[in-house]
Coordinates of C-alpha atoms and ligand atoms in Angstrom, one line a residue:
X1 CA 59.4 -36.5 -17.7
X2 CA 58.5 -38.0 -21.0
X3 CA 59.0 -41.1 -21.9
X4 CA 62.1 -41.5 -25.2
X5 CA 59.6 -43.5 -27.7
X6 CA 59.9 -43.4 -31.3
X7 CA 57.7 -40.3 -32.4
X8 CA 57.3 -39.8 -35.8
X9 CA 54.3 -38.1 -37.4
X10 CA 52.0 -39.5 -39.8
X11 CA 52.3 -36.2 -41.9
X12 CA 55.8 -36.0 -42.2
X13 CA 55.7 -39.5 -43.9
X14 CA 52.8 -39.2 -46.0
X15 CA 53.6 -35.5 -46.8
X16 CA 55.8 -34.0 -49.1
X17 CA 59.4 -33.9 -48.7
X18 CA 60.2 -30.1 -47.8
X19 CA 63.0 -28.3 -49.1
X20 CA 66.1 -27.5 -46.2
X21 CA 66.5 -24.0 -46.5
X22 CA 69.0 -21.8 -45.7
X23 CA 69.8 -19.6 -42.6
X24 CA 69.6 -15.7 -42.9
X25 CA 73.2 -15.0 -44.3
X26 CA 73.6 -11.8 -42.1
X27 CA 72.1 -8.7 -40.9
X28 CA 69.2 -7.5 -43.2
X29 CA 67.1 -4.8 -44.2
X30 CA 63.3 -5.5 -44.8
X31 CA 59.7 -4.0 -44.6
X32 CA 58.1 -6.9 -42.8
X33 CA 59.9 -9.2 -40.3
X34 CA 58.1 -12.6 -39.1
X35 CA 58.9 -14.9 -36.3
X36 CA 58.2 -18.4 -37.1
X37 CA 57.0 -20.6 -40.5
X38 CA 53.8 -21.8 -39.4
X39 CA 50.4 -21.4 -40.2
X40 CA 50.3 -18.1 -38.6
X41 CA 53.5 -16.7 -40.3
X42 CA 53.0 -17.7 -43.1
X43 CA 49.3 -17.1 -44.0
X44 CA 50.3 -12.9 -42.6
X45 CA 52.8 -12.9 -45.3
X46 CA 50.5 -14.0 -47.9
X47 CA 48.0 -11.7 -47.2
X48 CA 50.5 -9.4 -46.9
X49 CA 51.9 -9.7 -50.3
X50 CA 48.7 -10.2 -51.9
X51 CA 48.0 -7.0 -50.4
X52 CA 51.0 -4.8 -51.5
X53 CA 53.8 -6.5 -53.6
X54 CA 56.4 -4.5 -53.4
X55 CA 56.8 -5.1 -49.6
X56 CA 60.0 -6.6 -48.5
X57 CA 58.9 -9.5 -46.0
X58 CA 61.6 -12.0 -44.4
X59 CA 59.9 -15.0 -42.5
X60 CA 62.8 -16.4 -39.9
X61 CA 62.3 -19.6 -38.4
X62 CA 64.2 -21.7 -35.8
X63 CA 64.3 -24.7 -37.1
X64 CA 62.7 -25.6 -40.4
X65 CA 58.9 -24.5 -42.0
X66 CA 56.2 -26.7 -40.4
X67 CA 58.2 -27.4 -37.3
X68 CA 55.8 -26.4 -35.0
X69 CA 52.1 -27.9 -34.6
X70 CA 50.7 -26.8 -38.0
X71 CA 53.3 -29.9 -39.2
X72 CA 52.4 -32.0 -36.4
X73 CA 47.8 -31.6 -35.8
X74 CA 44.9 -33.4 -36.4
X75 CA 43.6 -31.6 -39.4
X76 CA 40.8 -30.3 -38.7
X77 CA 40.1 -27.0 -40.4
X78 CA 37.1 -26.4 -38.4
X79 CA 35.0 -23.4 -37.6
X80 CA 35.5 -23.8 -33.9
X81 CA 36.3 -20.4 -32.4
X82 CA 39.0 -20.2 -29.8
X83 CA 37.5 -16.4 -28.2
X84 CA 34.1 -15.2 -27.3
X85 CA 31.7 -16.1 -30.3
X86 CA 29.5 -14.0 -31.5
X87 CA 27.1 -14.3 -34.3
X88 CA 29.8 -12.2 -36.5
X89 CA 32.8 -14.3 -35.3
X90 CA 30.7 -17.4 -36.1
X91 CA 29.8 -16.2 -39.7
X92 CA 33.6 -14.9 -40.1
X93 CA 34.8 -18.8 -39.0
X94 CA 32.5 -20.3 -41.4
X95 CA 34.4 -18.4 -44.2
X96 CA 37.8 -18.8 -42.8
X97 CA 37.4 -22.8 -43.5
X98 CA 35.5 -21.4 -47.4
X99 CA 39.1 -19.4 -47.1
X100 CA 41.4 -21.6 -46.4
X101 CA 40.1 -24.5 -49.6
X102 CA 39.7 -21.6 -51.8
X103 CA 43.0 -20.3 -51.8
X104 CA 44.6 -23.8 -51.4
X105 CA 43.0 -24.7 -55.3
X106 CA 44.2 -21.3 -56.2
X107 CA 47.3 -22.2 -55.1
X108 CA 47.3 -25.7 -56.2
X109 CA 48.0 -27.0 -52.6
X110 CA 46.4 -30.4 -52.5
X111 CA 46.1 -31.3 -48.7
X112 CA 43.8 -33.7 -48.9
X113 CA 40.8 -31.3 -48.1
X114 CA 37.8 -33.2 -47.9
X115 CA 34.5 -31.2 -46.3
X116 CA 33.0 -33.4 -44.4
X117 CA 31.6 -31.9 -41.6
X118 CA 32.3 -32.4 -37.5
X119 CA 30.3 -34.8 -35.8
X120 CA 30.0 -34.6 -32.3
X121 CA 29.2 -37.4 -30.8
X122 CA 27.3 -38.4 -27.1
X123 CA 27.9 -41.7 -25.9
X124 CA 26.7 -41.3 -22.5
X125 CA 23.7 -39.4 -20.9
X126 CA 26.1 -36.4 -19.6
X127 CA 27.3 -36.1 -23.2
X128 CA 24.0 -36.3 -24.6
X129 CA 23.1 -33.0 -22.4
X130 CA 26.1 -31.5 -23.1
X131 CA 25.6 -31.6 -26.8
X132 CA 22.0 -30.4 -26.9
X133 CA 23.1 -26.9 -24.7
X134 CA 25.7 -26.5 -27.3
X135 CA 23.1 -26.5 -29.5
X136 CA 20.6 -24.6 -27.8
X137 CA 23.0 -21.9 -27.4
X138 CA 24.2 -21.9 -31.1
X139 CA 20.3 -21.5 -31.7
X140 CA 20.6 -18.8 -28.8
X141 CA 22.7 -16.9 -31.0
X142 CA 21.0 -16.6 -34.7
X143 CA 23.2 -20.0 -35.9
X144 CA 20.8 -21.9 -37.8
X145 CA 19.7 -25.5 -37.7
X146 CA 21.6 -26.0 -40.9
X147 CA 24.9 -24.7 -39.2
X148 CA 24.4 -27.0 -36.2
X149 CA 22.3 -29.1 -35.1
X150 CA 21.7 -32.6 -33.5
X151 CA 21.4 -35.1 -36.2
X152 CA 18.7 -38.5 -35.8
X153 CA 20.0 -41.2 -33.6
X154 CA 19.7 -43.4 -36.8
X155 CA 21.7 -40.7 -39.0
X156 CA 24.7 -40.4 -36.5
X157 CA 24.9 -44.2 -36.5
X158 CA 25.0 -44.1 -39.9
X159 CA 27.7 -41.3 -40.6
X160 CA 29.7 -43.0 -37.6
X161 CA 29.3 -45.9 -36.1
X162 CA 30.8 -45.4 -32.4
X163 CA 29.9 -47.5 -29.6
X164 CA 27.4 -47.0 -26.7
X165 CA 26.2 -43.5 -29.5
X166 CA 23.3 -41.9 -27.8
X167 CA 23.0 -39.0 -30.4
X168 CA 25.4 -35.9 -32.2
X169 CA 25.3 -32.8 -33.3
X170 CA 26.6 -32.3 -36.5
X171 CA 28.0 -28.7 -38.4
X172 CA 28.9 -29.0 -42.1
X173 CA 31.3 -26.0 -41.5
X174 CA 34.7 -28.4 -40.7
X175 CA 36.9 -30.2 -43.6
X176 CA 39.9 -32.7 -42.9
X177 CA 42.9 -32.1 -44.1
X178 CA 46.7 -33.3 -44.3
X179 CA 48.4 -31.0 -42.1
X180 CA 51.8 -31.2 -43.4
X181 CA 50.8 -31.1 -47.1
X182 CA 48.8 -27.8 -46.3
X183 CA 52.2 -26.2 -44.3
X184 CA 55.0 -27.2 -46.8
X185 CA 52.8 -26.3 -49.8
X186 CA 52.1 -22.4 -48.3
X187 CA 55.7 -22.3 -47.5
X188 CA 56.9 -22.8 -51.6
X189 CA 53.5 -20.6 -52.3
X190 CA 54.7 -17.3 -50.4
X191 CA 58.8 -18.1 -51.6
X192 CA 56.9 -18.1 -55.2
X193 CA 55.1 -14.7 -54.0
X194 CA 58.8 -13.6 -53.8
X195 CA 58.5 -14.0 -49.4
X196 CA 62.5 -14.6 -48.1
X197 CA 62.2 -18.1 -46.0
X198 CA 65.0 -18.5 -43.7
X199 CA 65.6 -21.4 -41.6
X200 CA 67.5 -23.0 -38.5
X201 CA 67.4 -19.1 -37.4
X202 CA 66.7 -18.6 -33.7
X203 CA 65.2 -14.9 -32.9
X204 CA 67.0 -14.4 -29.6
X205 CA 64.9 -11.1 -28.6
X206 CA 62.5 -9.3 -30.3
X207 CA 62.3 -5.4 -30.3
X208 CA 61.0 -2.8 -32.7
X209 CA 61.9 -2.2 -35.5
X210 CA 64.8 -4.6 -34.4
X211 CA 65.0 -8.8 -34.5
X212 CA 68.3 -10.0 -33.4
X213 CA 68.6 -14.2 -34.3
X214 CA 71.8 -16.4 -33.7
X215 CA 72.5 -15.6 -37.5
X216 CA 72.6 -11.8 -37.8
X217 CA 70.1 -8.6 -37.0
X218 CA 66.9 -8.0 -39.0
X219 CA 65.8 -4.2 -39.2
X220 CA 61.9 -4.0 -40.3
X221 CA 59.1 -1.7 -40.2
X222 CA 57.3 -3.8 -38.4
X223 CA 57.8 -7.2 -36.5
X224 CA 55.7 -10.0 -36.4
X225 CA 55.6 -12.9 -33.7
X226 CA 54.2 -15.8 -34.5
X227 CA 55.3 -18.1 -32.6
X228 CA 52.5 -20.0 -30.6
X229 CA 53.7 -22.4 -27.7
X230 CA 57.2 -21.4 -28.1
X231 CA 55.9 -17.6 -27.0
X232 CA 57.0 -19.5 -23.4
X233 CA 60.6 -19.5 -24.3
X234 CA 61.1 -16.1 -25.5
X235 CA 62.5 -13.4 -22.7
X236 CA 59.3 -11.0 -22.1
X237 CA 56.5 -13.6 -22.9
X238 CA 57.4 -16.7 -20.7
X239 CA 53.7 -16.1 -19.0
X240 CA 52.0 -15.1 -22.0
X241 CA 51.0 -18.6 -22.3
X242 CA 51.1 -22.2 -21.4
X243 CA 52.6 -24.9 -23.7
X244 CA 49.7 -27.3 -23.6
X245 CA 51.0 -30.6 -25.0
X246 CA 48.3 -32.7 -27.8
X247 CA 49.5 -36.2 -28.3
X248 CA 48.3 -37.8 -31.4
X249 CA 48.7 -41.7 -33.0
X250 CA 47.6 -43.1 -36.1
X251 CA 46.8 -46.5 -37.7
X252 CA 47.5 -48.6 -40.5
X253 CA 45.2 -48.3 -43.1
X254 CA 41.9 -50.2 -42.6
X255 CA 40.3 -51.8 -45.2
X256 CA 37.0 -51.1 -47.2
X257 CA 35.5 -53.8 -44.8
X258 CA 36.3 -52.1 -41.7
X259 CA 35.4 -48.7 -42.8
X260 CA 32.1 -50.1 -43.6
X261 CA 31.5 -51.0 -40.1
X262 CA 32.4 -48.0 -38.9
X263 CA 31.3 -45.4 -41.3
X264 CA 32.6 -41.7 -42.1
X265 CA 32.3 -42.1 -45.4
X266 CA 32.5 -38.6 -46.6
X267 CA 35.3 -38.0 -43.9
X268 CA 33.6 -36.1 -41.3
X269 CA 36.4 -35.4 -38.3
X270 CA 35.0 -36.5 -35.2
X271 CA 35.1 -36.7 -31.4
X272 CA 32.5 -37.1 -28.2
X273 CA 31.7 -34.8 -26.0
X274 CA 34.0 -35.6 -22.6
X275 CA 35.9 -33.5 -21.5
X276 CA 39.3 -34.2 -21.8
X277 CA 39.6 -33.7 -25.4
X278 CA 39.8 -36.2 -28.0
X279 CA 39.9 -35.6 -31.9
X280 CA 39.9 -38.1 -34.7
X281 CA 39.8 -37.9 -38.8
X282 CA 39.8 -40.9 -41.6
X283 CA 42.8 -39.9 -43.5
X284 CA 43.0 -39.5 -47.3
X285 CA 44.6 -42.7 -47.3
X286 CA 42.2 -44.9 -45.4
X287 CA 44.0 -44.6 -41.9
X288 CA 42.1 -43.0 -38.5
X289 CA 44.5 -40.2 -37.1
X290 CA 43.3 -39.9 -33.7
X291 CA 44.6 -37.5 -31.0
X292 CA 43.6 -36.1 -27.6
X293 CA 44.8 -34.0 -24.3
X294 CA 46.1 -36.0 -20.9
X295 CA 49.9 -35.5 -21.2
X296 CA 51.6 -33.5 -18.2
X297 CA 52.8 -30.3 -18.4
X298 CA 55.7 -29.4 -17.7
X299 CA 57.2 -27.6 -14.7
X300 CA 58.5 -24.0 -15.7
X301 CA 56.0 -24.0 -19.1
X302 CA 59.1 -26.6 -20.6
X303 CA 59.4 -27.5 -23.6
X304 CA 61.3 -30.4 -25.3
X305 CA 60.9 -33.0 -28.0
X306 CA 61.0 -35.7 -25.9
X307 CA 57.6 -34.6 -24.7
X308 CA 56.5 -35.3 -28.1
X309 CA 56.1 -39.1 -26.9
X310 CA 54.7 -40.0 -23.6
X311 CA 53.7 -44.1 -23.2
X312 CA 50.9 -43.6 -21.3
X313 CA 49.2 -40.7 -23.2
X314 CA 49.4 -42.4 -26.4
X315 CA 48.7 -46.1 -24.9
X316 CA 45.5 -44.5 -23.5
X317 CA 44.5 -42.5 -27.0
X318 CA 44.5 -46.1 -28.6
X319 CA 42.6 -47.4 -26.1
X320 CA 39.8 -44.8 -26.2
X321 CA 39.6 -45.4 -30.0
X322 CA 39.0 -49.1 -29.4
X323 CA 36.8 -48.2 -27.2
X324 CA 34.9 -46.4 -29.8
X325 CA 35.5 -48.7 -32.7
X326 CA 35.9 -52.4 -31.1
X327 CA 36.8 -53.4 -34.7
X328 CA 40.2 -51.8 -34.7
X329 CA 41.1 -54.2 -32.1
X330 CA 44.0 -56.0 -33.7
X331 CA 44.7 -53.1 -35.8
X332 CA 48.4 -51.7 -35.7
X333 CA 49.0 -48.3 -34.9
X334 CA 52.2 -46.7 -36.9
X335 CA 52.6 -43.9 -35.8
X336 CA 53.0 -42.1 -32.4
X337 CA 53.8 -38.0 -32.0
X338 CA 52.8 -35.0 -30.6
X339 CA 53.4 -31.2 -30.1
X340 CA 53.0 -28.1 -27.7
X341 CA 50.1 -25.8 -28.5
X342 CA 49.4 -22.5 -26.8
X343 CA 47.1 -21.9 -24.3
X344 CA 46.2 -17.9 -23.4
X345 CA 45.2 -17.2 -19.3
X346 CA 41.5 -16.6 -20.4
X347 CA 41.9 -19.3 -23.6
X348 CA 41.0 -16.5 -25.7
X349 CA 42.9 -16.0 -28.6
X350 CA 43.9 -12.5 -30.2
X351 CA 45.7 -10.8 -32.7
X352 CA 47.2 -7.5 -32.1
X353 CA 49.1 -4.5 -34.2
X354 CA 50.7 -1.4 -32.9
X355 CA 51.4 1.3 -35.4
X356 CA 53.8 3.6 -33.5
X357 CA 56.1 0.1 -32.3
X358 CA 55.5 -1.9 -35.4
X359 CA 55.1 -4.7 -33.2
X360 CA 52.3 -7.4 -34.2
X361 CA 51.5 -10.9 -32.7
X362 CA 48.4 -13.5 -33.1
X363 CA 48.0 -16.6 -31.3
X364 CA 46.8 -18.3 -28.2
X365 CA 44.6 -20.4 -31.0
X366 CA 44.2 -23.1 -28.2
X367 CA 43.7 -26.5 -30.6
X368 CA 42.0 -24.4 -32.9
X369 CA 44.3 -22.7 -35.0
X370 CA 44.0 -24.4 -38.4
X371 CA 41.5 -22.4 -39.7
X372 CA 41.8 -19.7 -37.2
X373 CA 45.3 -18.8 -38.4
X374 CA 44.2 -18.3 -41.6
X375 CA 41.7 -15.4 -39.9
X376 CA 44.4 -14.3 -38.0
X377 CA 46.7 -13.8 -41.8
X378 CA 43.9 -11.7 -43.1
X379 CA 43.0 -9.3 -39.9
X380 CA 47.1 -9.1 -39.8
X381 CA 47.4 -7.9 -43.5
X382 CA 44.4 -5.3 -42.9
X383 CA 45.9 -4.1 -39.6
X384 CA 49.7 -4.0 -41.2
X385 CA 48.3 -1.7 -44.1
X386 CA 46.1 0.4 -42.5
X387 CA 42.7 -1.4 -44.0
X388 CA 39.9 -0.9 -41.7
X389 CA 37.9 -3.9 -42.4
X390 CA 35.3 -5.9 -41.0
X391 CA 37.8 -8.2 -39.8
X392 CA 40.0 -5.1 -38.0
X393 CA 36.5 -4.6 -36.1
X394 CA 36.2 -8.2 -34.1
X395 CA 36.4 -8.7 -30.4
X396 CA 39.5 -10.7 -30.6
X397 CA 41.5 -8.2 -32.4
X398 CA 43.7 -6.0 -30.1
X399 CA 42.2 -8.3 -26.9
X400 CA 44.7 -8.5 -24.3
X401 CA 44.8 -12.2 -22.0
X402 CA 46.3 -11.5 -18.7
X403 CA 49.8 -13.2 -18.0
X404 CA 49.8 -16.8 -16.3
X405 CA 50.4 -17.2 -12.3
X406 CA 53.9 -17.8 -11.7
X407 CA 55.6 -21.3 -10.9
X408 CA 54.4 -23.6 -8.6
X409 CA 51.1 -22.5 -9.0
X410 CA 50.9 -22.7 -12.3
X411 CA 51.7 -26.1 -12.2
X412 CA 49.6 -27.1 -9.4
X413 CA 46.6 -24.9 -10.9
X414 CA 47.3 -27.5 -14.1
X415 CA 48.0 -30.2 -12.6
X416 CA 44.5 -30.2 -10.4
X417 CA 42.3 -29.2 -13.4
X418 CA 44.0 -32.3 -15.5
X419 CA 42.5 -34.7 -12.3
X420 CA 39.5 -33.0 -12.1
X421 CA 38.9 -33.3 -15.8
X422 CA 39.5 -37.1 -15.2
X423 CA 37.3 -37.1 -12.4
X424 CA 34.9 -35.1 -14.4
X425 CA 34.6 -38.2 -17.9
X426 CA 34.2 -40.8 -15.1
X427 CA 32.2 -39.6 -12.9
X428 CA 29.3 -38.8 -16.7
X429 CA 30.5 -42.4 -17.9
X430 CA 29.0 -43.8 -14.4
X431 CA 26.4 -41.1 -15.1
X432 CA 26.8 -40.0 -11.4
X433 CA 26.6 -35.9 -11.4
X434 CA 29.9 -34.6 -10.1
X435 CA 28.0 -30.6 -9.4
X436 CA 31.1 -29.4 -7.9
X437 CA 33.7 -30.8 -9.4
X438 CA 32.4 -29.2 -12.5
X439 CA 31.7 -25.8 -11.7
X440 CA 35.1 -25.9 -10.4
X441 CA 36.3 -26.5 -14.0
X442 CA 33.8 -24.3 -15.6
X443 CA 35.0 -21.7 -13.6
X444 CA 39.0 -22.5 -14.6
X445 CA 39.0 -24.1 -18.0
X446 CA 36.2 -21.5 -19.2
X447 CA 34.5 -23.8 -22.2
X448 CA 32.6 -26.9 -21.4
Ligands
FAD1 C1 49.0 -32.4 -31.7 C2 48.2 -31.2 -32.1 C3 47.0 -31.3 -32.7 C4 46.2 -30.2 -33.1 N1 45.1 -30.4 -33.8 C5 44.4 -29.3 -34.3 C6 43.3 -29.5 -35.2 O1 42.9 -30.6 -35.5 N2 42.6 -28.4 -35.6 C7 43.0 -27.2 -35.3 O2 42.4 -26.2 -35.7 N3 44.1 -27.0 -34.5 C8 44.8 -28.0 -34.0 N4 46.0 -27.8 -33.3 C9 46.4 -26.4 -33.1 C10 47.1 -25.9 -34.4 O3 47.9 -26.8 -35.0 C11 47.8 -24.6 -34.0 O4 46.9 -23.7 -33.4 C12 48.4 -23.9 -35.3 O5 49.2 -24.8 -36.0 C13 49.3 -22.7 -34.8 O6 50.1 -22.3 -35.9 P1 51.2 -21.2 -35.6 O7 51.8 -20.9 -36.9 O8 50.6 -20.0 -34.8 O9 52.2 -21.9 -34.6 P2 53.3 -23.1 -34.9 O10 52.8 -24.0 -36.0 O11 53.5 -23.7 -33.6 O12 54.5 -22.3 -35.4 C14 55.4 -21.5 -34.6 C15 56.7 -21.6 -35.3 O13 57.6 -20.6 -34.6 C16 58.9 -21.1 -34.6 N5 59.6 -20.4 -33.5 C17 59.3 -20.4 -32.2 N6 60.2 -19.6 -31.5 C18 61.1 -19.2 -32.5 C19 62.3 -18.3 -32.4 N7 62.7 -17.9 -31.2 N8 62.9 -18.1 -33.5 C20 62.5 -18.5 -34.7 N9 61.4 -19.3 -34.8 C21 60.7 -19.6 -33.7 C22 58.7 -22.6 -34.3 O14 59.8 -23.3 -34.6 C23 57.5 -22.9 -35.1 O15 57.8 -23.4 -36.4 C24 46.7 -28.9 -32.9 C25 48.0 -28.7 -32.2 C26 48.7 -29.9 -31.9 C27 50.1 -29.7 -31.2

C-alpha cells in the first residue's frame, strides 16, 4: 500500500490557478465527444476545431482539467518516441516538440519552454556502452550527428556537472517545460476556440455514438477516449493497459552558486542511462524537479491517490539526486507527488479511428506523452475528418497492443521485472555483467 504523505506537486503551486468548471448540466447533443482534459483531449479538440469550426465538440472530464499526469510530469517535451521509430517517426517527433512551442506563442501559453536539449548522461562503464549503441543505432537509421550524438567528456562536464560522468549523448530536439502552466493554459485556449469543458463528470461506459457519465448521456458522432492510465478502470479496457506509477520530488530553489557547480545552464532535462528510469529538469524558477520509476504496482492495475506518495520511492529519488549532485546535500526538498501513467503490453503507443463506430482512442504514451500527445491531436484531427495525411500514414496509427495477462500474473510478471531492473543498475554500478538477467528484461521491458 502507499504510504499517506503529504503530496503536493510543484506545478500546481507554481502554476496558474485553474478555473472549477462546471459538470455537464444534462443529456447533450454534440458532433465530437472526448473522454478526459489532458494533453491528449485536449490537443484532439484543438486540432479539431482548427480544422472545421463549426463542429460541436464536448470534452468531459472526471474530475477537473489537468488531473491526470499532464498536471502532475516532469516536463520534458522531448522527441523520445514511445513505438517502433523509424526515420519518419523520428523526423515527425522532432516537429511535434517545433509544434508544441509554436502553437504555445500562438496561443500565448507561457509554460516556461526553454529548448535546451536532453543530456544523457553515463556514469558508469555499462552506461557508457549503453549510450554509444543508442547512438550507433540513431546513426543506423539516417539520424544525424547533429540530432544525436555523444558530446566531449569535457563538454558534458560542462553542460552538467554529475558525479562519477564518464560521457553523454546529447539531442537538441527536447525543451523543459512547466507542465501545469502548458495544461491549464490549452484548457482556456480550446473554451476560447468555443470547445464545451465539463468537469467532475465521470464517463461510466463508453459506446458509439453514445457516452453515458454520472451527470447525463452524451450523443456524438464520434467518441473519443483519452483517458491514459485510467483506461484500467473503465469496463472493456481494464487490460488495455498497466497503470505504471512515476513518482517525482522537487527542491527549493538553489542559488546562482550552486547552479554554478552543477551546470545546466541553458536548462537541458537530463538523466543517466540505468535502467530504472530517472528524469530531472532545472525549473524556470531555479529549483531541480527530479522524478523516476521504483514505486509498486498495484494488484488488480489499482489506482488511488494515496499512491501518489510512497516514502521509500521518493526518499530514494532524493537520494539518487545527491548522489548525482553532492552539493544539494543539505538542500530541502518541498515537494513530493506523483501519478499513474499507461503502459501498453508491447509499450507501443497508438492512436486509432473507426469510421463506421465513431469510436477513437490514443495513448499508451508510456512517460512519453508530452510531446507525443500533441502528435497524437494532429493524426486524430486528420483521421476524424477524413484528411489523409502524412501523419494518417505512420506505423503507430491504427496499431493494435495485445491485452495484459490477467491477475496474479500480471503482478508477478511486474513485480519480477521491477527486481530484475534493480538487480540489473547494481550489478553495471559494480560493473559486473549480469548477461542473463538482461536479456531477460530485454526480452520483457522491450527498450533498453
Ligand atoms: C509523474 C509523471 C512524470 C512524467 N514525465 C513525463 C515527461 O517528463 N515527459 C513526457 O513526455 N511524459 C511524461 N509523463 C507522461 C505524460 O505526462 C503522459 O503521457 C501524458 O500527460 C498523457 O496525457 P493524456 O491526456 O493522454 O492522459 P492524462 O493526462 O492522464 O489525462 C487523462 C484524463 O482522463 C480523465 N479520465 C479518466 N477516466 C475518466 C472517466 N471515466 N470519465 C471522465 N474523465 C476521465 C482523467 O481524470 C484525466 O484527467 C509523465 C507521467 C507521470 C505520471
Amino acid at each position: 500500500l502507499g504510504v499517506p504523505l503529504p503530496v503536493r506537486s510543484l506545478w500546481a503551486d507554481t502554476g496558474p490557478t485553474p478555473p472549477n468548471r462546471s459538470a455537464l448540466p444534462g443529456n447533450t447533443d454534440v458532433d465530437v465527444a472526448i473522454v478526459g482534459a489532458g494533453y491528449t483531449g485536449l490537443w484532439t479538440a484543438h486540432y479539431l476545431r482548427s480544422a472545421d469550426p463549426s463542429l460541436r465538440i464536448a470534452i468531459i472530464e472526471a474530475e477537473h482539467a489537468g488531473f491526470g499526469a499532464s498536471g502532475r510530469n516532469g516536463g520534458w517535451c522531448s522527441a523520445l518516441a514511445p513505438m517502433h521509430v523509424t526515420h519518419a517517426v523520428q523526423q515527425t517527433m522532432y516537429d511535434s516538440v517545433r509544434e508544441v512551442e509554436n502553437v504555445a506563442n500562438e496561443l500565448g501559453i507561457d509554460c516556461d519552454f526553454a529548448r535546451g536539449g536532453y543530456a544523457n548522461l553515463a556514469r558508469n562503464k555499462a552506461q557508457l556502452a549503453r549510450i554509444r549503441a543508442k547512438v550507433d543505432a540513431a546513426r543506423a537509421l539516417g539520424i544525424s550527428e547533429r540530432d544525436y550524438g555523444e558530446l566531449t567528456l569535457a563538454n558534458a562536464r560542462t553542460m552538467v556537472h554529475a558525479s562519477r560522468l564518464l560521457g553523454a549523448a546529447f539531442t537538441p530536439h527536447c525543451a523543459a517545460l512547466h507542465p501545469g502552466k502548458l495544461v491549464h493554459g490549452l484548457a482556456a485556449a480550446v473554451e476560447r476556440a468555443g470547445v464545451k469543458l465539463f468537469e467532475h463528470t465521470r464517463v461510466t461506459a463508453l459506446q458509439p455514438r453514445r457516452v453515458e457519465t454520472d451527470h447525463g448521456i452524451i450523443r456524438a458522432e464520434v467518441v473519443v477516449r483519452a483517458t491514459e492510465a485510467f483506461t484500467a478502470r473503465l469496463a472493456g479496457h481494464r487490460r488495455d493497459v498497466l497503470p505504471v506509477y512515476s513518482l517525482m520530488i522537487a527542491t527549493e530553489p538553489l542559488s546562482d552558486a550552486v547552479w554554478d557547480e552543477i551546470g545546466l545552464a541553458t536548462r537541458p532535462v537530463f538523466n543517466d542511462a540505468r535502467n530504472l528510469i530517472i528524469y530531472g529538469q532545472r525549473t524556470a524558477d531555479n529549483r531541480f524537479a527530479f522524478g523516476g520509476r521504483g514505486a509498486p504496482y498495484h494488484f488488480g492495475s489499482a489506482i488511488n491517490p494515496n499512491f501518489d506518495g510512497h516514502l521509500g520511492t521518493h526518499d530514494g529519488l532524493r537520494d539518487v539526486l545527491v548522489d548525482m549532485f553532492p552539493v544539494l546535500r543539505h538542500v530541502a526538498v518541498t515537494h513530493r507527488w506523483g501519478g499513474p501513467l499507461a503502459v501498453p503490453r508491447d509499450w507501443h503507443a497508438s492512436v486509432s479511428f473507426d469510421r463506421e463506430s465513431g469510436m477513437a482512442y490514443a495513448g499508451g504514451y508510456v512517460g512519453d506523452g508530452v510531446s507525443t500527445t500533441n502528435l497524437a491531436g494532429r493524426t486524430l484531427a486528420d483521421l476524424i475528418t477524413g484528411r489523409a495525411t502524412d501523419l494518417t500514414r505512420l506505423p503507430w496509427v491504427q496499431h493494435r497492443s495485445r491485452k495484459w495477462e490477467p491477475e496474479p500474473l500480471r503482478w508477478l510478471a511486474v513485480h519480477g521485472v521491477a527486481a530484475l531492473t534493480y538487480r540489473l543498475d547494481r550489478s553495471d554500478h559494480q560493473e559486473r555483467p549480469a548477461r542473463l538477467g538482461r536479456y531477460i528484461h530485454n526480452k520483457f521491458v522491450g527498450t533498453d
